[in-house]
Coordinates of C-alpha atoms and ligand atoms in Angstrom, one line a residue:
X235 CA 0.1 -0.3 0.0
X236 CA 1.5 3.2 -1.3
X237 CA 0.6 5.3 3.1
X238 CA 2.3 3.1 4.1
X239 CA 5.4 3.4 1.8
X240 CA 5.0 6.9 2.8
X241 CA 5.3 6.3 6.6
X242 CA 8.0 4.3 6.2
X243 CA 9.3 8.0 4.6
X244 CA 7.3 10.3 6.6
X245 CA 7.9 8.5 9.9
X246 CA 10.1 11.9 11.0
X247 CA 7.3 15.1 10.6
X248 CA 4.9 14.3 13.0
X249 CA 7.2 15.1 15.6
X250 CA 8.8 18.4 13.0
X251 CA 4.9 19.9 12.5
X252 CA 5.2 23.6 13.9
X253 CA 9.3 23.9 14.7
X254 CA 10.6 25.7 15.2
X255 CA 8.8 26.5 18.6
X256 CA 9.8 28.6 20.9
X257 CA 8.8 28.6 24.9
X258 CA 11.5 30.5 26.6
X259 CA 14.4 32.5 25.9
X260 CA 17.1 30.2 24.4
X261 CA 19.3 29.1 26.2
X262 CA 16.9 28.2 28.8
X263 CA 16.8 28.6 32.5
X264 CA 17.0 24.4 32.9
X265 CA 19.5 24.6 29.9
X266 CA 21.7 27.0 31.8
X267 CA 21.2 25.2 35.4
X268 CA 21.9 21.6 34.0
X269 CA 24.8 23.5 32.1
X270 CA 26.6 25.3 35.1
X271 CA 26.1 22.1 37.0
X272 CA 28.1 19.9 34.5
X273 CA 30.2 22.2 33.9
X274 CA 31.5 22.4 37.5
X275 CA 33.2 18.7 36.9
X276 CA 33.3 18.4 33.0
X277 CA 35.8 20.6 31.1
X278 CA 37.0 21.1 27.5
X279 CA 34.2 21.4 25.7
X280 CA 33.5 23.2 22.2
X281 CA 33.7 26.6 21.1
X282 CA 29.8 25.5 20.3
X283 CA 28.5 24.7 23.6
X284 CA 30.4 27.7 24.9
X285 CA 29.0 29.6 23.1
X286 CA 25.2 28.2 23.2
X287 CA 24.9 26.6 26.4
X288 CA 21.8 24.2 25.7
X289 CA 21.0 20.9 27.3
X290 CA 18.6 18.4 24.2
X291 CA 17.1 15.8 25.9
X292 CA 15.0 14.3 22.4
X293 CA 15.8 14.2 19.5
X294 CA 13.2 12.4 16.5
X295 CA 13.9 13.3 12.5
X296 CA 15.0 16.9 12.2
X297 CA 13.8 17.8 15.7
X298 CA 15.4 18.4 18.5
X299 CA 14.3 19.5 21.9
X300 CA 16.0 20.8 24.7
X301 CA 15.2 20.6 28.7
X302 CA 13.0 23.9 28.4
X303 CA 10.4 22.0 25.8
X304 CA 11.7 24.1 22.9
X305 CA 12.1 22.7 19.7
X306 CA 14.6 23.0 17.3
X307 CA 15.3 22.1 13.7
X308 CA 18.6 20.4 13.4
X309 CA 21.0 21.7 11.1
X310 CA 23.8 19.9 12.6
X311 CA 23.0 15.9 12.6
X312 CA 25.0 15.3 15.8
X313 CA 28.5 17.2 14.4
X314 CA 27.8 14.9 11.2
X315 CA 26.9 12.0 12.5
X316 CA 22.6 10.8 12.9
X317 CA 22.2 12.2 8.9
X318 CA 19.0 9.9 8.6
X319 CA 17.9 11.8 11.5
X320 CA 17.3 11.0 15.1
X321 CA 16.4 7.7 16.4
X322 CA 15.2 6.7 13.5
X323 CA 13.0 4.0 13.9
X324 CA 14.3 1.0 12.1
X325 CA 18.5 1.2 12.8
X326 CA 16.7 2.0 16.9
X327 CA 15.4 -1.6 16.3
X328 CA 17.7 -3.4 15.2
X329 CA 20.1 -1.0 17.4
X330 CA 17.8 -2.8 20.8
X331 CA 17.4 -6.2 19.8
X332 CA 20.4 -6.9 19.2
X333 CA 21.1 -4.9 23.5
X334 CA 18.8 -7.0 24.5
X335 CA 20.1 -10.5 22.6
X336 CA 24.2 -10.4 22.7
X337 CA 26.2 -6.9 22.9
X338 CA 29.7 -8.5 22.2
X339 CA 31.0 -12.1 21.3
X340 CA 34.9 -10.2 20.7
X341 CA 35.6 -10.0 17.1
X342 CA 33.9 -13.2 16.2
X343 CA 31.8 -13.7 13.6
X344 CA 27.2 -13.0 14.2
X345 CA 24.7 -12.7 11.9
X346 CA 24.4 -10.0 11.4
X347 CA 27.5 -9.4 11.0
X348 CA 27.8 -11.2 7.7
X349 CA 24.9 -9.6 6.7
X350 CA 26.7 -5.7 7.1
X351 CA 29.6 -7.6 5.3
X352 CA 27.6 -8.6 2.0
X353 CA 26.4 -5.5 2.3
X354 CA 29.2 -3.4 2.4
X355 CA 31.2 -5.2 -0.5
X356 CA 27.9 -5.3 -3.0
X357 CA 27.6 -0.6 -2.0
X358 CA 31.0 -0.4 -2.3
X359 CA 33.0 1.0 -5.8
X360 CA 35.6 -1.4 -7.4
X361 CA 36.8 -4.6 -5.3
X362 CA 36.9 -2.4 -2.2
X363 CA 36.1 -5.4 0.3
X364 CA 38.5 -5.8 2.1
X365 CA 37.0 -4.6 6.1
X366 CA 37.7 -4.0 9.4
X367 CA 36.0 -2.5 12.1
X368 CA 36.7 0.2 15.0
X369 CA 34.3 2.3 17.0
X370 CA 35.7 5.7 16.9
X371 CA 37.0 7.5 13.4
X372 CA 40.3 8.3 14.8
X373 CA 41.1 4.7 15.9
X374 CA 40.2 3.7 12.0
X375 CA 42.5 6.0 10.6
X376 CA 44.8 4.2 12.6
X377 CA 44.1 0.9 11.3
X378 CA 44.5 3.3 7.8
X379 CA 47.4 3.9 8.8
X380 CA 48.2 1.0 9.6
X381 CA 46.8 -0.8 6.6
X382 CA 49.2 1.6 4.3
X383 CA 52.0 0.5 6.2
X384 CA 51.4 -3.2 5.8
X385 CA 50.6 -2.8 2.1
X386 CA 53.3 -1.0 0.9
X387 CA 56.4 -1.6 3.3
X388 CA 56.9 2.0 3.5
X389 CA 56.4 4.4 6.7
X390 CA 56.0 8.1 5.1
X391 CA 52.7 9.3 4.9
X392 CA 51.7 13.3 2.9
X393 CA 48.4 14.7 3.8
X394 CA 47.2 18.4 3.2
X395 CA 46.9 22.0 5.7
X396 CA 43.2 22.5 7.6
X397 CA 42.9 18.1 6.7
X398 CA 41.2 16.9 9.9
X399 CA 41.5 12.9 11.3
X400 CA 41.4 12.7 14.6
X401 CA 43.3 13.3 17.8
X402 CA 45.3 10.3 18.5
X403 CA 49.1 10.3 17.1
X404 CA 48.6 9.3 14.0
X405 CA 45.8 10.8 13.2
X406 CA 46.7 14.3 14.6
X407 CA 50.1 14.0 12.4
X408 CA 48.1 14.0 9.1
X409 CA 46.4 16.8 10.5
X410 CA 46.6 20.9 11.1
X411 CA 48.4 20.9 14.6
X412 CA 46.1 23.2 16.4
X413 CA 48.4 26.6 17.9
X414 CA 47.1 29.6 20.1
X415 CA 44.8 28.1 23.7
X416 CA 43.0 25.2 22.5
X417 CA 44.8 22.6 21.3
X418 CA 48.1 24.0 21.7
X419 CA 49.3 20.6 24.3
X420 CA 48.7 18.0 21.5
X421 CA 51.6 15.6 20.7
X422 CA 53.8 17.2 18.1
X423 CA 54.2 16.1 14.6
X424 CA 55.9 12.3 14.5
X425 CA 58.4 11.6 12.3
X426 CA 57.7 10.4 8.6
X427 CA 54.6 12.3 7.9
X428 CA 54.3 15.4 5.8
X429 CA 52.4 18.2 5.3
X430 CA 51.0 20.0 1.6
X431 CA 48.8 22.8 0.7
X432 CA 45.2 21.4 -1.4
X433 CA 43.4 23.6 -3.8
X434 CA 40.6 25.9 -2.1
X435 CA 39.0 27.2 -5.2
X436 CA 38.0 30.5 -2.9
X437 CA 41.5 30.2 -1.8
X438 CA 43.8 29.5 -4.7
X439 CA 47.6 29.4 -4.4
X440 CA 48.4 28.3 -7.6
X441 CA 46.1 30.3 -10.3
X442 CA 46.3 30.0 -14.0
X443 CA 46.5 32.6 -16.4
X444 CA 42.7 34.0 -16.0
X445 CA 43.4 33.4 -12.1
X446 CA 41.9 30.6 -11.5
X447 CA 42.9 27.8 -9.7
X448 CA 46.1 25.6 -11.5
X449 CA 45.1 22.7 -10.1
X450 CA 48.2 21.2 -12.1
X451 CA 50.4 23.5 -10.0
X452 CA 49.4 21.5 -7.1
X453 CA 50.2 18.5 -8.5
X454 CA 53.6 19.7 -9.8
X455 CA 54.8 21.0 -6.2
X456 CA 53.3 17.5 -4.6
X457 CA 55.9 15.8 -7.4
X458 CA 58.7 18.0 -6.4
X459 CA 58.1 17.4 -3.0
X460 CA 57.8 13.5 -3.1
X461 CA 60.9 13.8 -4.5
X462 CA 62.6 16.5 -2.9
X463 CA 61.1 16.1 0.8
X464 CA 61.0 12.5 1.3
X465 CA 63.0 9.7 1.5
X466 CA 61.2 8.0 -1.2
X467 CA 59.1 6.0 1.4
X468 CA 55.4 7.7 0.9
X469 CA 53.4 4.9 1.9
X470 CA 50.2 6.8 1.0
X471 CA 48.1 10.5 0.8
X472 CA 46.1 11.5 3.3
X473 CA 42.8 13.4 2.8
X474 CA 39.5 14.0 3.2
X475 CA 36.9 14.2 -0.1
X476 CA 36.3 17.4 0.8
X477 CA 37.7 19.6 3.8
X478 CA 34.1 19.5 6.5
X479 CA 35.4 20.2 10.1
X480 CA 37.9 23.0 7.5
X481 CA 34.1 24.5 6.1
X482 CA 33.2 22.5 3.6
X483 CA 35.5 23.0 1.1
X484 CA 35.7 20.6 -2.3
X485 CA 38.2 20.8 -4.1
X486 CA 38.1 21.3 -8.2
X487 CA 36.2 18.5 -10.3
X488 CA 39.9 17.2 -11.8
X489 CA 42.1 17.4 -8.4
X490 CA 41.0 14.0 -7.2
X491 CA 41.6 12.5 -11.1
X492 CA 44.7 13.8 -11.2
X493 CA 46.0 13.4 -7.9
X494 CA 45.2 9.1 -9.1
X495 CA 47.5 9.4 -11.6
X496 CA 50.5 11.1 -9.3
X497 CA 50.3 8.2 -6.7
X498 CA 49.7 5.5 -8.6
X499 CA 52.8 7.2 -10.9
X500 CA 55.0 6.8 -7.7
X501 CA 52.7 3.4 -5.9
X502 CA 51.6 5.5 -3.9
X503 CA 48.0 4.9 -1.7
X504 CA 45.3 7.0 -1.9
X505 CA 43.2 7.1 0.9
X506 CA 40.4 8.8 1.2
X507 CA 38.9 9.8 5.1
X508 CA 35.3 9.6 4.7
X509 CA 34.7 9.3 8.5
X510 CA 32.7 12.9 8.0
X511 CA 31.2 12.9 5.0
X512 CA 29.7 9.5 5.2
X513 CA 28.0 7.4 2.8
X514 CA 25.2 9.6 1.0
X515 CA 26.3 13.6 2.6
X516 CA 27.1 14.4 -1.6
X517 CA 24.9 12.9 -3.3
X518 CA 27.3 9.4 -3.8
X519 CA 27.6 6.9 -1.9
X520 CA 31.0 7.5 -1.9
X521 CA 32.1 11.8 -2.3
X522 CA 35.0 10.1 -4.5
X523 CA 32.7 8.5 -6.9
X524 CA 31.5 12.6 -8.3
X525 CA 35.1 12.9 -9.4
X526 CA 35.6 8.7 -10.6
X527 CA 38.0 7.6 -8.4
X528 CA 38.2 4.7 -6.5
X529 CA 40.7 5.4 -3.8
X530 CA 42.8 2.4 -2.0
X531 CA 42.1 2.6 1.3
X532 CA 38.8 4.3 2.8
X533 CA 37.3 5.2 6.5
X534 CA 33.9 5.9 7.6
X535 CA 32.6 7.0 10.6
X536 CA 29.8 9.5 12.6
X537 CA 26.7 8.8 9.9
X538 CA 27.9 5.2 9.8
X539 CA 25.8 3.9 12.0
X540 CA 23.7 6.9 12.2
X541 CA 24.7 7.8 16.3
X542 CA 25.2 4.6 17.5
X543 CA 29.7 4.1 17.4
X544 CA 31.0 1.9 14.6
X545 CA 33.2 2.8 12.1
X546 CA 35.2 1.1 9.1
X547 CA 38.2 0.9 7.5
X548 CA 38.3 -0.8 4.1
X549 CA 40.9 -1.6 1.5
X550 CA 40.9 -2.8 -2.1
X551 CA 40.7 -6.6 -2.5
X552 CA 44.2 -7.5 -3.6
X553 CA 45.4 -5.5 -0.7
X554 CA 43.0 -8.0 1.9
X555 CA 45.9 -10.4 2.1
X556 CA 48.3 -7.2 4.1
X557 CA 45.0 -6.7 7.3
X558 CA 45.8 -10.0 8.6
X559 CA 49.4 -8.8 9.3
X560 CA 47.4 -5.7 11.5
X561 CA 44.7 -7.7 13.9
X562 CA 40.9 -6.5 13.7
X563 CA 40.5 -7.2 17.8
X564 CA 39.5 -3.8 19.0
X565 CA 37.0 -4.6 22.9
X566 CA 34.0 -2.8 20.7
X567 CA 34.9 -3.2 17.0
X568 CA 31.9 -4.6 14.9
X569 CA 30.0 -6.0 18.1
X570 CA 26.2 -7.2 16.7
X571 CA 24.6 -3.5 18.2
X572 CA 27.3 -1.6 15.9
X573 CA 26.6 -3.9 12.9
X574 CA 23.1 -3.6 12.9
X575 CA 23.5 0.1 13.3
X576 CA 25.3 0.0 9.9
X577 CA 23.6 -3.1 7.8
X578 CA 20.1 -0.9 8.8
X579 CA 21.6 2.3 7.7
X580 CA 22.6 1.4 4.7
X581 CA 19.1 -1.0 3.9
X582 CA 18.0 3.1 5.3
X583 CA 19.9 5.1 2.8
X584 CA 18.6 2.8 -0.8
X585 CA 14.5 2.0 1.1
X586 CA 14.4 5.7 1.8
X587 CA 15.7 6.7 -1.8
X588 CA 18.1 9.9 0.1
X589 CA 21.0 9.7 -1.9
X590 CA 18.2 11.0 -4.6
X591 CA 17.0 12.9 -2.3
X592 CA 20.3 14.5 -1.2
X593 CA 21.0 15.6 -4.9
X594 CA 17.7 17.4 -5.2
X595 CA 17.6 18.9 -2.0
X596 CA 20.8 20.1 -2.3
X597 CA 20.7 21.8 -5.5
X598 CA 17.9 23.8 -3.8
X599 CA 20.4 24.9 -1.1
X600 CA 23.2 26.0 -3.4
X601 CA 21.4 27.6 -5.2
X602 CA 18.5 29.8 -2.3
X603 CA 23.2 30.2 -0.8
X604 CA 24.6 31.5 -4.7
X605 CA 21.6 33.6 -4.0
X606 CA 22.2 35.1 -0.4
X607 CA 26.0 35.2 -1.6
X608 CA 24.5 38.6 -4.3
X609 CA 22.4 39.7 -0.8
X610 CA 24.7 40.5 1.4
X611 CA 27.8 42.3 1.4
X612 CA 29.4 39.6 4.1
X613 CA 28.9 36.5 2.2
X614 CA 32.2 36.0 0.3
X615 CA 31.9 32.5 -0.9
X616 CA 28.8 29.5 -0.5
X617 CA 30.2 26.2 -0.9
X618 CA 29.4 22.3 -0.7
X619 CA 27.5 19.2 -2.6
X620 CA 23.9 17.7 -1.7
X621 CA 24.5 18.4 2.2
X622 CA 27.6 19.2 3.3
X623 CA 27.7 23.0 3.2
X624 CA 29.2 26.4 3.9
X625 CA 28.7 30.1 4.1
X626 CA 32.6 31.8 3.7
X627 CA 31.8 35.1 5.8
X628 CA 34.6 38.1 5.3
X629 CA 34.4 41.3 6.2
X630 CA 35.6 42.5 2.8
X631 CA 34.9 40.4 -1.6
X632 CA 38.2 42.0 -2.1
X633 CA 40.5 41.8 0.6
X634 CA 38.8 38.3 2.0
X635 CA 39.7 38.6 5.1
X636 CA 37.9 35.7 7.3
X637 CA 35.6 37.6 9.6
X638 CA 35.1 34.8 12.6
X639 CA 33.3 37.8 15.3
X640 CA 30.5 37.8 12.5
X641 CA 30.5 34.3 12.2
X642 CA 30.0 33.6 16.1
X643 CA 26.7 36.2 16.5
X644 CA 25.6 34.5 13.1
X645 CA 26.1 31.2 15.1
X646 CA 24.5 32.1 18.5
X647 CA 21.1 34.5 17.1
X648 CA 20.0 31.7 14.4
X649 CA 20.6 29.2 17.9
X650 CA 18.4 31.1 19.8
X651 CA 16.4 31.7 16.7
X652 CA 15.8 28.0 16.5
X653 CA 18.1 26.8 14.7
X654 CA 20.5 23.9 15.9
X655 CA 23.7 23.7 14.2
X656 CA 28.4 23.6 14.2
X657 CA 29.4 26.1 12.9
X658 CA 32.1 27.8 14.8
X659 CA 34.3 30.2 13.0
X660 CA 33.8 32.4 10.0
X661 CA 32.4 28.8 7.9
X662 CA 29.5 28.8 8.2
X663 CA 29.3 25.2 7.6
X664 CA 25.7 23.4 7.5
X665 CA 25.3 19.0 8.1
X666 CA 21.1 18.5 8.0
X667 CA 19.7 15.3 8.5
X668 CA 19.7 13.5 4.7
X669 CA 15.5 12.5 4.8
X670 CA 15.0 16.7 5.5
X671 CA 12.7 18.0 1.8
X672 CA 12.8 21.5 0.5
X673 CA 9.5 23.4 3.1
X674 CA 12.2 22.5 6.1
X675 CA 15.7 22.9 4.0
X676 CA 14.0 26.4 3.2
X677 CA 12.8 27.4 6.8
X678 CA 16.7 27.1 7.8
X679 CA 18.1 28.7 5.2
X680 CA 15.5 31.9 5.9
X681 CA 16.4 31.7 9.8
X682 CA 20.4 31.7 8.7
X683 CA 19.6 34.7 6.2
X684 CA 18.0 36.8 9.0
X685 CA 20.6 36.1 11.3
X686 CA 23.3 37.4 8.4
X687 CA 21.0 40.6 7.9
X688 CA 20.9 41.4 11.5
X689 CA 24.4 40.7 12.0
X690 CA 25.3 43.0 9.1
X691 CA 23.3 46.0 10.5
X692 CA 24.9 45.8 13.7
X693 CA 28.8 45.5 12.4
X694 CA 27.3 48.6 9.9
X695 CA 27.1 46.8 6.4
X696 CA 22.9 47.9 5.9
Ligands
PLP258 C1 37.8 13.3 8.4 C2 37.9 12.9 9.7 N1 38.5 12.0 10.3 C3 38.2 11.2 11.7 C4 37.1 11.9 12.8 C5 37.7 11.5 13.9 O1 36.8 10.8 14.2 P1 36.0 10.8 15.8 O2 35.8 11.7 16.2 O3 34.7 9.7 15.6 O4 37.2 9.4 16.4 C6 37.3 13.3 12.3 C7 35.9 13.8 13.1 O5 35.9 14.3 13.3 C8 36.3 13.5 10.6 O6 36.1 14.6 10.7

């Protein structure tokens, strides 16, 4: 029956009716009390929480409810995590089933693990089908580094400025080191890990005669770097397909195909860290599908289990035997609840035609953001694909000076108006649940645009 199919797809709409619905000032009194009490003990919270100390107690679909009873439209998916909506009934039921039946069996196979392996192998392109399961993104990244060493018998790694890959030693060594007060006590980069600039079309380092970004110049620099700066033992290039944390920055379309050719020339593996971009967020199973590139290693996290901690590291079949050298055993990796969450999430993406929705509503988002860019003097650039989006705020469109103060204020104002979201700097990052339709996409963009207009007034731009 058709209504049943719609019920399955529209499960989130009833709880979304009437949002945003604010019944107190936000953050409300109970949020402020609870936050103050918690932070007597809990230390080191993120900038987002410090700027807007709300406490949530319920999430359903695209709706978040705080402890004062205020209802918010979700433009964050946790933090790129609950991509199929909070507490998707099919996924919650799958987790609950195994929570009552078998919670852990080390890395022995369970019926649900068998099904997940088959599903992943069927979905992933090429012969990406040698898999290990972990329970956070960073652990999967560390496994990918071990895998690259095991496959190539080489030990050097090249990654890119402003990428983020996690907070343990290997992951940190592949990423931007934080300076200043936040994170400045972290480890320095391990030996053999190098960073190179990565093409950002809005802030190109190398341009062609017509002023557009010159991807060949980046690739030429990488080649020189491999030959001059390394000892010729580069195991892998470690890259996010699009830089999430740095602000939804996508490279030009020809970048990854050219990089893959360079990697193949020097027998360097291309490792695609998809922990943040997840399956489907850009409208393809893998973001690299947009550019026809199949990576040698890929990691999944965040949305992989739609909120249940489950992550994966995958290499191609021909490199699978090398994974025998790096044990997949971990305390929680691949437990039955985790496998059930991941399997149900992949099934939901197919059954609810999520990729199609992401492409359709993603086009709407981009058109709307381009219009906003024309109408607002502090919007320097808009960027993204599908539901991985960013609006870059600048003090001056010519100098492109980042406008951090405006970013923080827009974040707070939009949150106060009922939009739960994630920016923390001058790029307004958005990561709405992939189930969202145009009605709510438009509602969220209206809230953001109002907040930008107010901030422009406050800073004398209107
Ligand atoms: C690209 C990327 N890799 C790895 C990680 C680390 O994942 P986790 O926080 O689950 O350890 C993140 C987290 O934001 C990420 O964005």
